[in-house]
Structure formats: C-alpha cells, structure tokens
Amino acid sequence: MTAQTNRQFLLAKRPVGAATRETFTYQQVPVGEPAAGQILVKNEYLSLDPAMRGWMNEGKSYIPPVGIGEVMRALGVGQVVASNNPAFAVGDYVNGALGVQDYFLGEPRGFYKVDPKLAPLPRYLSALGMTGMTAYFALLDVGAPKAGETVVLSGAAGAVGSIAGQIAKIKGCRVVGIAGGADKCKFLIDELGFDGAIDYKNEDVHAGLKRECPKGVDVYFDNVGGDILDAVLSRLNLKARVVICGAISQYNNKEAVKGPANYLSLLVNRARMEGFVVMDYASQFAAAGQEMAGWMAKGQLKSKEDIVEGLETFPETLTKLFSGENFGKLVLKV
C-alpha cells in the first residue's frame, strides 16, 4: 500500500465567517501501513454536514474542535484494505469518522460495519446514518409529537428535516415544511407527502404559517434559527415543544449569534425549547436503524442524497450547505 498517495484537506486556520478553500491546506502524502490495533480504510463517500462549520471553531462544545494542522473531520463510509485489528477484516465496509482524505489510517474508534448489499453506501450517511439518527431522536424524544398535532420543520428539504418530517407523518401528524424555492416545496408535498410547504425565499413566512397552520404549531423542529425561528415562535400552541437541532443561518456570522427575540412566547404558552445532540443517543442507534430500515422497506420513508464527485471539490462543495444549494443529504464521492 505504501505506493499509494493520500490526498488530504487539513484545517489551516479558524475561519471568520464562511469557510473557504483558504481555510484548508491541501496535501498529498504516502499511505502508511496499519500498526497494532489500526486499520486502513479506502474512503468512498464522505458526509458533508452543517456541524462541520462548528467543529472548526475554538471553544467549548459537545465535541473537541478540529486542531490546526489536523485532517478535517468528516463522517464517511469506506472499505477496509488492510487491517491489524481482529474486529475488522480486509473487505469489510465501515462507517466512522474517516476525515476529508482518500484513506483513513488509525484505530477504528466508534466505527461499525455496514452492508452495501442491504442499502447503497451513501444511504448509510443519510437515512441509515447519523442524519437519520438525528431526525429520529430529535423528533421523537425531544419533540414528542402526538397523532393529530401540527409539526413544522425548517430546512425541511435538507438531510435531517426531510426525514424528520416523514417520521412525523408516519406518527399521524399534520406536517408543514419551510424550504427555499418552489422545487423544494413541491418535492416536500408531492414526493414526501407533507401537508403543506412555505417557501421562505419567495413568500412571507408569517403569512405562510398563518395559511398552513391555522390551528397553531405543536412541535417546531428548527434547523435554521434566526428570523424563521422567531416567526414560528409567534404561532406556538399551549405546551408546544421547540427542538433546537441546528441554526445554519447563524453558523457563518461574524458577529454574535442572533438569539430569539420572540422567546416570551415560550412563557405565555408554557412551551419548551430544548437543544439536541445526537451522540447522546449512541446506545440506541442500532434499534432506531432497524425501525428506519423497516419504514424504508415499506415505502413509508424516502431518502434523497445530493452526491457531488471529487475529493478535490471539498471546500466549494461544503459551501452548498450554507447557500441552500444542496437538495437532500449532501455527500462527497471521494
């Protein structure tokens, strides 16, 4: 394997505002051999997620930041091509934190095997991966929707929102998605079976909420923060639940994050707003994955991946998340 070359993107500096190509150092290094306990994985697909922007920042968070000079962190799936670890054999396909590179070499901490015969590999980064787990637990555990309730989701055509909305439909809820553009809104209703859609790019969100949620909002699944969060807070019902899953509108801010101005709605409506981190549920991933796979087999749950080819495109492809260009789960084919 030592004749092989490993292309890597390393974090060069902590970005202020959006991450650009200058945020990273691109290098090519020889591929090493696995030491005791290590494996060598040929990366096939990498997951590009809004959380990656947060991992570049210094400071206390739910996970340590990526160090300057370290390979940029990314979840991915790939095939074991050399192993010095009895738990993983050559030929196994694995899911884990592989990094933005051609090959992962190291101890497979938190890695688990996946079967490409059961589902296409990119699906293990979307509905059957961390994205699906996020949607499942954030909606069902924190949001706790009941049949007949109205569930509103922002970033609804994105990776997490699209799956969470479908799960809400499976649970018998009225589901309204907020997304950017007519095509995405049409997709939510025609393809995913949402009951309503609000196009935040081309209509007033307050007016859209009034139209689509005449009886108010019982669960709000927030992926964007900012003005849209404020708009939905104004429509909360008594004992509503607000799930703070993400705030992509705020991640590239050069100033302080804009918090909710309308938060007194929580007091008036005795509502609850709660943050969510998927790793808190790691022990339950296997059971959730089985239930999700069952829904997919029955055709109740669809997964859409937006696959971009070429590791070399990483910095530019990552920016698609923050401009709303991606349609479904953004995946980089190495």
GROMACS .gro file of C-alpha atoms in nm:
model
  334
    1MET     CA    1   0.000   0.000   0.000
    2THR     CA    2   0.293   0.236   0.053
    3ALA     CA    3   0.300   0.320  -0.318
    4GLN     CA    4  -0.043   0.481  -0.284
    5THR     CA    5  -0.090   0.855  -0.233
    6ASN     CA    6  -0.333   1.000   0.017
    7ARG     CA    7  -0.490   1.338  -0.068
    8GLN     CA    8  -0.589   1.528   0.244
    9PHE     CA    9  -0.756   1.855   0.348
   10LEU     CA   10  -0.617   1.988   0.677
   11LEU     CA   11  -0.759   2.275   0.880
   12ALA     CA   12  -0.518   2.565   0.818
   13LYS     CA   13  -0.690   2.836   1.025
   14ARG     CA   14  -1.008   2.906   1.216
   15PRO     CA   15  -1.243   3.082   0.974
   16VAL     CA   16  -1.417   3.408   1.050
   17GLY     CA   17  -1.747   3.387   0.864
   18ALA     CA   18  -1.770   3.127   0.589
   19ALA     CA   19  -1.505   2.860   0.536
   20THR     CA   20  -1.326   2.890   0.200
   21ARG     CA   21  -1.053   2.700   0.020
   22GLU     CA   22  -0.800   2.918   0.210
   23THR     CA   23  -0.935   2.773   0.537
   24PHE     CA   24  -0.769   2.441   0.446
   25THR     CA   25  -0.430   2.310   0.347
   26TYR     CA   26  -0.434   2.053   0.067
   27GLN     CA   27  -0.153   1.798   0.070
   28GLN     CA   28  -0.056   1.461  -0.073
   29VAL     CA   29   0.127   1.212   0.149
   30PRO     CA   30   0.220   0.844   0.116
   31VAL     CA   31  -0.025   0.591   0.259
   32GLY     CA   32   0.113   0.409   0.563
   33GLU     CA   33   0.061   0.060   0.699
   34PRO     CA   34  -0.164  -0.013   0.999
   35ALA     CA   35   0.013  -0.063   1.333
   36ALA     CA   36  -0.128  -0.288   1.605
   37GLY     CA   37  -0.498  -0.218   1.657
   38GLN     CA   38  -0.523   0.000   1.347
   39ILE     CA   39  -0.700  -0.035   1.012
   40LEU     CA   40  -0.653   0.125   0.671
   41VAL     CA   41  -0.976   0.229   0.500
   42LYS     CA   42  -1.019   0.343   0.140
   43ASN     CA   43  -1.278   0.617   0.175
   44GLU     CA   44  -1.564   0.601  -0.076
   45TYR     CA   45  -1.821   0.859   0.042
   46LEU     CA   46  -1.795   1.145   0.292
   47SER     CA   47  -2.082   1.316   0.471
   48LEU     CA   48  -2.086   1.697   0.447
   49ASP     CA   49  -2.279   1.844   0.740
   50PRO     CA   50  -2.351   2.191   0.884
   51ALA     CA   51  -2.189   2.074   1.208
   52MET     CA   52  -1.851   2.077   1.032
   53ARG     CA   53  -1.852   2.457   1.047
   54GLY     CA   54  -1.886   2.442   1.425
   55TRP     CA   55  -1.604   2.188   1.453
   56MET     CA   56  -1.367   2.448   1.305
   57ASN     CA   57  -1.429   2.691   1.593
   58GLU     CA   58  -1.220   2.701   1.908
   59GLY     CA   59  -1.411   2.681   2.232
   60LYS     CA   60  -1.625   2.452   2.445
   61SER     CA   61  -1.875   2.240   2.256
   62TYR     CA   62  -2.017   1.886   2.258
   63ILE     CA   63  -1.705   1.764   2.075
   64PRO     CA   64  -1.345   1.895   2.073
   65PRO     CA   65  -1.265   2.128   1.780
   66VAL     CA   66  -1.052   2.011   1.490
   67GLY     CA   67  -0.693   2.112   1.565
   68ILE     CA   68  -0.498   2.340   1.334
   69GLY     CA   69  -0.296   2.113   1.105
   70GLU     CA   70  -0.526   1.816   1.159
   71VAL     CA   71  -0.721   1.640   0.882
   72MET     CA   72  -1.067   1.798   0.864
   73ARG     CA   73  -1.315   1.580   1.048
   74ALA     CA   74  -1.587   1.414   0.842
   75LEU     CA   75  -1.801   1.106   0.880
   76GLY     CA   76  -1.786   0.861   0.593
   77VAL     CA   77  -1.811   0.509   0.461
   78GLY     CA   78  -1.533   0.308   0.303
   79GLN     CA   79  -1.374  -0.034   0.263
   80VAL     CA   80  -1.102  -0.183   0.483
   81VAL     CA   81  -0.799  -0.251   0.260
   82ALA     CA   82  -0.551  -0.350   0.535
   83SER     CA   83  -0.611  -0.446   0.896
   84ASN     CA   84  -0.414  -0.506   1.213
   85ASN     CA   85  -0.730  -0.519   1.422
   86PRO     CA   86  -0.912  -0.851   1.485
   87ALA     CA   87  -1.254  -0.683   1.482
   88PHE     CA   88  -1.220  -0.570   1.119
   89ALA     CA   89  -1.123  -0.780   0.818
   90VAL     CA   90  -0.999  -0.672   0.476
   91GLY     CA   91  -1.307  -0.624   0.259
   92ASP     CA   92  -1.534  -0.503   0.540
   93TYR     CA   93  -1.726  -0.183   0.476
   94VAL     CA   94  -1.724   0.057   0.771
   95ASN     CA   95  -1.888   0.380   0.885
   96GLY     CA   96  -1.688   0.619   1.102
   97ALA     CA   97  -1.501   0.948   1.131
   98LEU     CA   98  -1.279   0.895   0.825
   99GLY     CA   99  -1.175   1.256   0.763
  100VAL     CA  100  -1.156   1.453   0.438
  101GLN     CA  101  -0.898   1.233   0.266
  102ASP     CA  102  -0.862   0.930   0.039
  103TYR     CA  103  -0.754   0.691   0.314
  104PHE     CA  104  -0.811   0.667   0.689
  105LEU     CA  105  -0.528   0.509   0.890
  106GLY     CA  106  -0.575   0.464   1.264
  107GLU     CA  107  -0.770   0.296   1.541
  108PRO     CA  108  -1.136   0.246   1.443
  109ARG     CA  109  -1.284   0.424   1.745
  110GLY     CA  110  -1.662   0.428   1.714
  111PHE     CA  111  -1.651   0.258   1.372
  112TYR     CA  112  -1.912   0.000   1.281
  113LYS     CA  113  -1.967  -0.229   0.982
  114VAL     CA  114  -2.225  -0.162   0.712
  115ASP     CA  115  -2.355  -0.390   0.435
  116PRO     CA  116  -2.363  -0.245   0.081
  117LYS     CA  117  -2.593  -0.533  -0.023
  118LEU     CA  118  -2.870  -0.409   0.209
  119ALA     CA  119  -2.854  -0.043   0.103
  120PRO     CA  120  -2.639   0.179  -0.122
  121LEU     CA  121  -2.337   0.314   0.067
  122PRO     CA  122  -2.449   0.682   0.059
  123ARG     CA  123  -2.770   0.580   0.241
  124TYR     CA  124  -2.555   0.492   0.545
  125LEU     CA  125  -2.466   0.864   0.560
  126SER     CA  126  -2.828   0.978   0.522
  127ALA     CA  127  -3.138   0.793   0.644
  128LEU     CA  128  -2.944   0.496   0.784
  129GLY     CA  129  -2.661   0.708   0.927
  130MET     CA  130  -2.611   0.997   1.166
  131THR     CA  131  -2.855   1.211   0.968
  132GLY     CA  132  -3.136   0.961   1.014
  133MET     CA  133  -3.050   0.912   1.381
  134THR     CA  134  -3.061   1.289   1.433
  135ALA     CA  135  -3.405   1.317   1.273
  136TYR     CA  136  -3.539   1.017   1.462
  137PHE     CA  137  -3.432   1.104   1.815
  138ALA     CA  138  -3.468   1.483   1.791
  139LEU     CA  139  -3.825   1.449   1.668
  140LEU     CA  140  -3.947   1.153   1.873
  141ASP     CA  141  -3.763   1.210   2.202
  142VAL     CA  142  -3.737   1.590   2.226
  143GLY     CA  143  -4.034   1.687   2.006
  144ALA     CA  144  -4.256   1.402   2.129
  145PRO     CA  145  -4.526   1.451   1.861
  146LYS     CA  146  -4.872   1.303   1.910
  147ALA     CA  147  -5.108   1.197   1.632
  148GLY     CA  148  -5.316   1.488   1.509
  149GLU     CA  149  -5.065   1.755   1.618
  150THR     CA  150  -4.913   2.009   1.377
  151VAL     CA  151  -4.538   1.971   1.326
  152VAL     CA  152  -4.343   2.246   1.146
  153LEU     CA  153  -3.985   2.194   1.024
  154SER     CA  154  -3.734   2.445   0.889
  155GLY     CA  155  -3.466   2.325   0.648
  156ALA     CA  156  -3.738   2.079   0.557
  157ALA     CA  157  -3.592   1.970   0.221
  158GLY     CA  158  -3.248   1.921   0.379
  159ALA     CA  159  -3.096   1.600   0.506
  160VAL     CA  160  -3.239   1.595   0.858
  161GLY     CA  161  -3.559   1.793   0.803
  162SER     CA  162  -3.684   1.578   0.517
  163ILE     CA  163  -3.650   1.260   0.723
  164ALA     CA  164  -3.790   1.411   1.044
  165GLY     CA  165  -4.095   1.535   0.853
  166GLN     CA  166  -4.163   1.191   0.709
  167ILE     CA  167  -4.136   1.034   1.054
  168ALA     CA  168  -4.388   1.290   1.182
  169LYS     CA  169  -4.626   1.180   0.902
  170ILE     CA  170  -4.574   0.815   0.999
  171LYS     CA  171  -4.675   0.915   1.353
  172GLY     CA  172  -5.001   1.067   1.227
  173CYS     CA  173  -4.917   1.438   1.244
  174ARG     CA  174  -5.004   1.727   1.015
  175VAL     CA  175  -4.663   1.824   0.871
  176VAL     CA  176  -4.561   2.162   0.728
  177GLY     CA  177  -4.215   2.222   0.585
  178ILE     CA  178  -4.030   2.552   0.541
  179ALA     CA  179  -3.786   2.538   0.249
  180GLY     CA  180  -3.623   2.766  -0.007
  181GLY     CA  181  -3.761   2.760  -0.362
  182ALA     CA  182  -4.063   2.624  -0.547
  183ASP     CA  183  -3.889   2.298  -0.645
  184LYS     CA  184  -3.808   2.207  -0.287
  185CYS     CA  185  -4.160   2.292  -0.168
  186LYS     CA  186  -4.311   2.083  -0.449
  187PHE     CA  187  -4.082   1.794  -0.353
  188LEU     CA  188  -4.198   1.809   0.010
  189ILE     CA  189  -4.564   1.777  -0.086
  190ASP     CA  190  -4.552   1.558  -0.400
  191GLU     CA  191  -4.268   1.323  -0.307
  192LEU     CA  192  -4.257   1.316   0.074
  193GLY     CA  193  -4.625   1.361   0.148
  194PHE     CA  194  -4.605   1.676   0.361
  195ASP     CA  195  -4.939   1.850   0.417
  196GLY     CA  196  -4.808   2.199   0.346
  197ALA     CA  197  -4.498   2.395   0.249
  198ILE     CA  198  -4.376   2.753   0.297
  199ASP     CA  199  -4.122   2.898   0.052
  200TYR     CA  200  -3.916   3.133   0.268
  201LYS     CA  201  -3.730   3.270  -0.037
  202ASN     CA  202  -4.044   3.383  -0.219
  203GLU     CA  203  -4.313   3.448   0.042
  204ASP     CA  204  -4.361   3.600   0.386
  205VAL     CA  205  -4.304   3.327   0.644
  206HIS     CA  206  -4.555   3.478   0.890
  207ALA     CA  207  -4.826   3.473   0.621
  208GLY     CA  208  -4.728   3.119   0.520
  209LEU     CA  209  -4.754   2.997   0.879
  210LYS     CA  210  -5.097   3.157   0.916
  211ARG     CA  211  -5.213   2.982   0.597
  212GLU     CA  212  -5.062   2.639   0.665
  213CYS     CA  213  -5.103   2.627   1.045
  214PRO     CA  214  -5.445   2.781   1.116
  215LYS     CA  215  -5.463   2.590   1.447
  216GLY     CA  216  -5.109   2.686   1.552
  217VAL     CA  217  -4.790   2.484   1.597
  218ASP     CA  218  -4.746   2.198   1.846
  219VAL     CA  219  -4.390   2.091   1.754
  220TYR     CA  220  -4.131   2.306   1.580
  221PHE     CA  221  -3.819   2.126   1.457
  222ASP     CA  222  -3.563   2.402   1.399
  223ASN     CA  223  -3.262   2.360   1.172
  224VAL     CA  224  -3.202   2.725   1.082
  225GLY     CA  225  -3.253   2.966   1.374
  226GLY     CA  226  -3.269   3.341   1.312
  227ASP     CA  227  -3.580   3.513   1.176
  228ILE     CA  228  -3.760   3.189   1.089
  229LEU     CA  229  -3.732   3.068   1.450
  230ASP     CA  230  -3.884   3.398   1.565
  231ALA     CA  231  -4.168   3.366   1.315
  232VAL     CA  232  -4.264   3.018   1.430
  233LEU     CA  233  -4.242   3.115   1.799
  234SER     CA  234  -4.528   3.357   1.732
  235ARG     CA  235  -4.755   3.065   1.632
  236LEU     CA  236  -4.692   2.824   1.921
  237ASN     CA  237  -4.976   2.639   2.088
  238LEU     CA  238  -5.013   2.571   2.459
  239LYS     CA  239  -4.746   2.322   2.577
  240ALA     CA  240  -4.568   2.330   2.238
  241ARG     CA  241  -4.219   2.180   2.202
  242VAL     CA  242  -3.938   2.352   2.010
  243VAL     CA  243  -3.647   2.128   1.910
  244ILE     CA  244  -3.319   2.315   1.857
  245CYS     CA  245  -3.143   2.075   1.620
  246GLY     CA  246  -2.939   2.335   1.430
  247ALA     CA  247  -2.913   2.702   1.336
  248ILE     CA  248  -2.748   2.708   0.994
  249SER     CA  249  -2.847   3.072   0.933
  250GLN     CA  250  -2.611   3.169   1.217
  251TYR     CA  251  -2.305   2.947   1.167
  252ASN     CA  252  -2.112   3.187   0.944
  253ASN     CA  253  -2.197   3.502   1.143
  254LYS     CA  254  -1.904   3.734   1.200
  255GLU     CA  255  -2.094   3.900   1.485
  256ALA     CA  256  -2.264   3.735   1.782
  257VAL     CA  257  -2.530   3.475   1.712
  258LYS     CA  258  -2.877   3.630   1.681
  259GLY     CA  259  -3.094   3.474   1.951
  260PRO     CA  260  -3.475   3.454   1.952
  261ALA     CA  261  -3.638   3.792   2.017
  262ASN     CA  262  -3.979   3.627   2.047
  263TYR     CA  263  -3.889   3.392   2.331
  264LEU     CA  264  -4.161   3.521   2.565
  265SER     CA  265  -4.400   3.309   2.356
  266LEU     CA  266  -4.249   3.016   2.548
  267LEU     CA  267  -4.367   3.171   2.874
  268VAL     CA  268  -4.716   3.267   2.753
  269ASN     CA  269  -4.777   2.922   2.603
  270ARG     CA  270  -4.594   2.725   2.873
  271ALA     CA  271  -4.388   2.583   2.587
  272ARG     CA  272  -4.049   2.412   2.600
  273MET     CA  273  -3.738   2.478   2.389
  274GLU     CA  274  -3.465   2.214   2.412
  275GLY     CA  275  -3.131   2.159   2.245
  276PHE     CA  276  -3.032   1.828   2.089
  277VAL     CA  277  -2.703   1.643   2.022
  278VAL     CA  278  -2.732   1.307   1.852
  279MET     CA  279  -2.437   1.139   2.026
  280ASP     CA  280  -2.639   1.134   2.350
  281TYR     CA  281  -2.838   0.850   2.191
  282ALA     CA  282  -2.549   0.637   2.060
  283SER     CA  283  -2.653   0.331   2.263
  284GLN     CA  284  -2.992   0.329   2.086
  285PHE     CA  285  -2.871   0.375   1.726
  286ALA     CA  286  -2.899   0.007   1.628
  287ALA     CA  287  -3.263  -0.026   1.734
  288ALA     CA  288  -3.356   0.302   1.564
  289GLY     CA  289  -3.176   0.197   1.246
  290GLN     CA  290  -3.380  -0.124   1.232
  291GLU     CA  291  -3.707   0.066   1.266
  292MET     CA  292  -3.599   0.318   0.999
  293ALA     CA  293  -3.497   0.037   0.762
  294GLY     CA  294  -3.839  -0.120   0.816
  295TRP     CA  295  -4.015   0.205   0.721
  296MET     CA  296  -3.797   0.231   0.411
  297ALA     CA  297  -3.874  -0.129   0.309
  298LYS     CA  298  -4.247  -0.047   0.332
  299GLY     CA  299  -4.204   0.268   0.123
  300GLN     CA  300  -4.305   0.494   0.413
  301LEU     CA  301  -3.967   0.667   0.431
  302LYS     CA  302  -3.768   0.804   0.137
  303SER     CA  303  -3.410   0.923   0.137
  304LYS     CA  304  -3.265   1.173  -0.111
  305GLU     CA  305  -2.891   1.215  -0.148
  306ASP     CA  306  -2.719   1.501  -0.330
  307ILE     CA  307  -2.391   1.340  -0.439
  308VAL     CA  308  -2.101   1.553  -0.564
  309GLU     CA  309  -1.798   1.379  -0.716
  310GLY     CA  310  -1.436   1.452  -0.636
  311LEU     CA  311  -1.247   1.496  -0.309
  312GLU     CA  312  -1.072   1.798  -0.465
  313THR     CA  313  -1.405   1.988  -0.472
  314PHE     CA  314  -1.447   1.968  -0.092
  315PRO     CA  315  -1.415   2.338   0.008
  316GLU     CA  316  -1.657   2.458  -0.260
  317THR     CA  317  -1.899   2.168  -0.213
  318LEU     CA  318  -1.918   2.236   0.162
  319THR     CA  319  -2.044   2.591   0.091
  320LYS     CA  320  -2.353   2.446  -0.083
  321LEU     CA  321  -2.491   2.369   0.263
  322PHE     CA  322  -2.492   2.733   0.367
  323SER     CA  323  -2.634   2.874   0.042
  324GLY     CA  324  -2.914   2.616   0.039
  325GLU     CA  325  -2.796   2.474  -0.295
  326ASN     CA  326  -2.797   2.113  -0.179
  327PHE     CA  327  -3.116   1.916  -0.233
  328GLY     CA  328  -3.123   1.631   0.019
  329LYS     CA  329  -2.827   1.488   0.208
  330LEU     CA  330  -2.501   1.634   0.076
  331VAL     CA  331  -2.246   1.357   0.013
  332LEU     CA  332  -1.899   1.381  -0.140
  333LYS     CA  333  -1.794   1.086  -0.355
  334VAL     CA  334  -1.421   1.060  -0.296
   0.00000   0.00000   0.00000
